[in-house]
Amino acid sequence: MLLSSLLCACVASGALGASWIAPGAVWYDTDGNKIDAHGGGVVLRGDTYYWVGHASANQTPMMYSSTDLLNWKNLGKQASSVSGMWRPKIAKPNGSFWLFGQQDRYVLSLKSGEFIGGYGTSAKVHIPPDDYSYSDTGMFYDDATETWYLLTSADHNIVQINRINADGTLGDKLSDLRAGAYEAPGIVKADGVYFLIVSGKTGWRANPNKVFWSNSISGPWTGGSDIAPQDQNTYGSQNTFELTVKGSQKTTYIYMGDAWDSKGGASSNYVWVPMNINTGAKTIQLDYHAMWKVDVKTGAVSYPSTLKRYEANHSILSGRTVADEPNEVTFHNVTGTGSLQWLSLHYQVNNPESGEAYVIVNDEPAVNISSLNSRAGYHDSTPVQLKLRSGDVNTITFGFIGEDDHKIAVNALELFEED
Ligand SMILES: *[C@@H]1O[C@H](CO)[C@@H](O)[C@H](O)[C@H]1NC(C)=O
Ligand SMILES: *[C@@H]1O[C@H](CO)[C@@H](O)[C@H](O)[C@H]1NC(C)=O
Ligand SMILES: *[C@@H]1O[C@H](CO)[C@@H](O)[C@H](O)[C@H]1NC(C)=O
Ligand SMILES: *[C@@H]1O[C@H](CO)[C@@H](O)[C@H](O)[C@H]1NC(C)=O
């Protein structure tokens, strides 16, 4: 009760105005800190969503809560004595509460008598039937049978699904996927069809994630189709979890991925995208948008409307300053709200990895756009959250540093309606 009233106060104050899901952008919690919950999953309890993932610095499980999937409150470390636990996921078999994650190539389960906090070491989990060491824990709850399933992967390239028993121990293996080198499993169920999403194995670099399907949790799993165009590398992300939002008007399925930095470190971000699930064709396509949100009551997805667009008149910037060619574009009289606000930079680059675009707000130091959004250069709309001065008084300069062959076409700066 106390907690939910605190949450409502936070959301109502809307101090940060974080009103969109922008895949790849830096997301801030309600205290204004970067959200630190990687390789995680989200569960709904009452009318509140809880997101558990690992902290980038020491991989201790962190929990955040939200009633709208937009404004997240940091509920802190969940197992103060535990570190090195990757990809923790919530499970609530019965009576006690559980987190499952990977530690030293074993699955570790943590138990608590309450939902928030107090998770302590339970045991290294021995995975039936063979007790291999596994990693990349995933979690799926099947509400038809009120059963939780642990998904694991890694050794011997087997992705395996085991029931979690009511006492929190790991039960039978239901099925496995032996279709190649896959990891990072998650399951979403739609119209009775189970879809298993997995990533290829390319370290921290993104790859085209795939989907397999079955009419039963017991398999067999078939398919292996792409969930996004191959050249997009799953929009620069790796699967971690699938969330279903059942609204009064429609059900929206959300792919949750991690946009890992080169070391899986602190500058890793999150890529959440609605999924189009075709239960007839047994395919899933990510419905990518640079900014979107879901109304958790109705299930409806919406996108921001443009408030103002400042044209850059198709400015072309090149790698090194060339005579007669500007290396920066400046937008004048940009309208600010006086607090953090979303704006989008529209530009295209010939190679996002051979240069770095930056933005300068008024007289502040230049900020590399890739530090504000992992998708910088990979999509023609790059949303970032910036703090501008209140009124039509801001000067925003866009430029870049890059190699000789680097070309960048700057189209516009876009501001959005406050919703
Ligand atoms: C939950 O646990 C209680 C005892 O602790 C048991 O009676 C009950 O059957 C369990 N429910 C399920 C769904 O396993
Ligand atoms: C684009 O052209 C218009 C009209 O000539 C001009 O007012 C505007 O300042 C230009 N924008 C930029 C960013 O140069
Ligand atoms: C910017 O706004 C000021 C007034 O605030 C105005 O004098 C000036 O002409 C504007 N500049 C442009 C480029 O629109
Ligand atoms: C921004 O990018 C440039 C070019 O890659 C790099 O030299 C610079 O160190 C970066 N700045 C910061 C603050 O990371």
Short mmCIF file of N, CA, C and O in Angstrom, two decimals, residues 332-374:
data_model
loop_
_atom_site.label_atom_id
_atom_site.label_comp_id
_atom_site.label_asym_id
_atom_site.label_seq_id
_atom_site.Cartn_x
_atom_site.Cartn_y
_atom_site.Cartn_z
N HIS A 332 18.69 27.13 -35.10
CA HIS A 332 18.48 28.29 -34.22
C HIS A 332 17.07 28.31 -33.66
O HIS A 332 16.15 27.75 -34.24
N ASN A 333 16.92 29.00 -32.55
CA ASN A 333 15.59 29.29 -31.97
C ASN A 333 14.79 28.01 -31.72
O ASN A 333 13.60 27.96 -31.96
N VAL A 334 15.48 27.00 -31.22
CA VAL A 334 14.80 25.73 -30.94
C VAL A 334 14.05 25.86 -29.61
O VAL A 334 14.58 26.37 -28.63
N THR A 335 12.80 25.39 -29.63
CA THR A 335 11.93 25.56 -28.46
C THR A 335 12.24 24.52 -27.39
O THR A 335 12.22 23.32 -27.65
N GLY A 336 12.50 25.00 -26.17
CA GLY A 336 12.76 24.10 -25.05
C GLY A 336 11.71 24.22 -23.98
O GLY A 336 10.96 25.19 -23.93
N THR A 337 11.65 23.17 -23.13
CA THR A 337 10.67 23.18 -22.03
C THR A 337 11.32 23.56 -20.71
O THR A 337 10.63 23.79 -19.72
N GLY A 338 12.65 23.60 -20.66
CA GLY A 338 13.32 23.89 -19.38
C GLY A 338 13.63 22.64 -18.58
O GLY A 338 14.31 22.71 -17.56
N SER A 339 13.11 21.49 -19.03
CA SER A 339 13.51 20.24 -18.38
C SER A 339 13.85 19.21 -19.46
O SER A 339 13.76 19.52 -20.65
N LEU A 340 14.23 18.00 -19.05
CA LEU A 340 14.59 16.99 -20.04
C LEU A 340 13.44 16.78 -21.02
O LEU A 340 12.29 16.67 -20.61
N GLN A 341 13.75 16.74 -22.29
CA GLN A 341 12.70 16.51 -23.29
C GLN A 341 13.26 15.65 -24.42
O GLN A 341 14.46 15.64 -24.67
N TRP A 342 12.37 14.94 -25.07
CA TRP A 342 12.78 14.14 -26.22
C TRP A 342 12.87 15.02 -27.44
O TRP A 342 12.00 15.86 -27.69
N LEU A 343 13.91 14.83 -28.20
CA LEU A 343 13.94 15.38 -29.54
C LEU A 343 14.63 14.35 -30.42
O LEU A 343 15.31 13.45 -29.93
N SER A 344 14.41 14.46 -31.71
CA SER A 344 14.99 13.46 -32.60
C SER A 344 15.85 14.13 -33.65
O SER A 344 15.47 15.15 -34.23
N LEU A 345 17.03 13.54 -33.86
CA LEU A 345 17.92 14.01 -34.90
C LEU A 345 17.73 13.09 -36.10
O LEU A 345 17.80 11.87 -35.95
N HIS A 346 17.43 13.69 -37.22
CA HIS A 346 17.23 12.88 -38.43
C HIS A 346 18.47 13.02 -39.30
O HIS A 346 18.75 14.10 -39.81
N TYR A 347 19.19 11.93 -39.43
CA TYR A 347 20.39 11.95 -40.28
C TYR A 347 20.72 10.54 -40.72
O TYR A 347 20.28 9.56 -40.10
N GLN A 348 21.47 10.46 -41.79
CA GLN A 348 21.91 9.17 -42.31
C GLN A 348 23.42 9.19 -42.51
O GLN A 348 23.95 10.20 -42.96
N VAL A 349 24.06 8.10 -42.18
CA VAL A 349 25.51 8.02 -42.38
C VAL A 349 25.82 6.83 -43.27
O VAL A 349 25.07 5.86 -43.30
N ASN A 350 26.92 6.93 -44.00
CA ASN A 350 27.26 5.80 -44.88
C ASN A 350 27.87 4.65 -44.08
O ASN A 350 27.76 3.51 -44.48
N ASN A 351 28.49 4.95 -42.95
CA ASN A 351 29.03 3.89 -42.11
C ASN A 351 29.05 4.37 -40.65
O ASN A 351 29.90 5.17 -40.27
N PRO A 352 28.12 3.88 -39.83
CA PRO A 352 28.01 4.38 -38.46
C PRO A 352 29.25 4.08 -37.63
O PRO A 352 29.43 4.67 -36.58
N GLU A 353 30.12 3.19 -38.10
CA GLU A 353 31.27 2.83 -37.28
C GLU A 353 32.55 3.56 -37.67
O GLU A 353 33.60 3.33 -37.08
N SER A 354 32.46 4.43 -38.68
CA SER A 354 33.70 5.12 -39.08
C SER A 354 33.70 6.58 -38.67
O SER A 354 34.53 7.35 -39.13
N GLY A 355 32.79 6.96 -37.81
CA GLY A 355 32.78 8.34 -37.34
C GLY A 355 31.82 8.51 -36.20
O GLY A 355 31.11 7.57 -35.82
N GLU A 356 31.82 9.70 -35.64
CA GLU A 356 31.01 9.95 -34.44
C GLU A 356 30.28 11.27 -34.62
O GLU A 356 30.91 12.31 -34.80
N ALA A 357 28.95 11.21 -34.59
CA ALA A 357 28.18 12.45 -34.64
C ALA A 357 28.06 13.01 -33.23
O ALA A 357 28.04 12.26 -32.26
N TYR A 358 28.00 14.34 -33.14
CA TYR A 358 27.88 14.96 -31.82
C TYR A 358 26.85 16.07 -31.86
O TYR A 358 26.46 16.54 -32.93
N VAL A 359 26.41 16.47 -30.69
CA VAL A 359 25.44 17.55 -30.60
C VAL A 359 25.92 18.54 -29.55
O VAL A 359 26.52 18.14 -28.53
N ILE A 360 25.72 19.82 -29.83
CA ILE A 360 26.10 20.88 -28.89
C ILE A 360 24.84 21.68 -28.58
O ILE A 360 24.19 22.19 -29.50
N VAL A 361 24.47 21.74 -27.31
CA VAL A 361 23.30 22.52 -26.91
C VAL A 361 23.80 23.84 -26.33
O VAL A 361 24.55 23.85 -25.34
N ASN A 362 23.43 24.95 -26.98
CA ASN A 362 23.84 26.28 -26.54
C ASN A 362 25.35 26.32 -26.35
O ASN A 362 26.08 25.95 -27.26
N ASP A 363 25.81 26.72 -25.15
CA ASP A 363 27.26 26.82 -24.97
C ASP A 363 27.83 25.65 -24.19
O ASP A 363 28.92 25.72 -23.63
N GLU A 364 27.09 24.54 -24.15
CA GLU A 364 27.57 23.37 -23.41
C GLU A 364 28.59 22.57 -24.25
O GLU A 364 28.66 22.75 -25.45
N PRO A 365 29.34 21.70 -23.59
CA PRO A 365 30.31 20.89 -24.35
C PRO A 365 29.61 19.93 -25.32
O PRO A 365 28.45 19.56 -25.10
N ALA A 366 30.32 19.55 -26.36
CA ALA A 366 29.78 18.58 -27.34
C ALA A 366 29.55 17.23 -26.66
O ALA A 366 30.33 16.82 -25.81
N VAL A 367 28.46 16.59 -27.05
CA VAL A 367 28.15 15.26 -26.52
C VAL A 367 28.03 14.30 -27.72
O VAL A 367 27.31 14.59 -28.68
N ASN A 368 28.75 13.20 -27.66
CA ASN A 368 28.63 12.20 -28.73
C ASN A 368 27.23 11.60 -28.70
O ASN A 368 26.76 11.16 -27.66
N ILE A 369 26.59 11.55 -29.85
CA ILE A 369 25.21 11.08 -29.89
C ILE A 369 25.13 9.59 -29.53
O ILE A 369 24.17 9.14 -28.93
N SER A 370 26.19 8.84 -29.84
CA SER A 370 26.17 7.41 -29.49
C SER A 370 26.15 7.19 -27.98
O SER A 370 25.77 6.13 -27.52
N SER A 371 26.54 8.22 -27.20
CA SER A 371 26.46 8.06 -25.74
C SER A 371 25.05 8.36 -25.24
O SER A 371 24.74 8.12 -24.08
N LEU A 372 24.20 8.88 -26.11
CA LEU A 372 22.80 9.15 -25.75
C LEU A 372 21.85 8.12 -26.34
O LEU A 372 20.73 7.95 -25.88
N ASN A 373 22.32 7.45 -27.39
CA ASN A 373 21.47 6.46 -28.05
C ASN A 373 22.35 5.48 -28.83
O ASN A 373 23.07 5.88 -29.74
N SER A 374 22.28 4.21 -28.47
CA SER A 374 23.09 3.17 -29.14
C SER A 374 22.73 3.01 -30.60
O SER A 374 23.47 2.39 -31.36
#
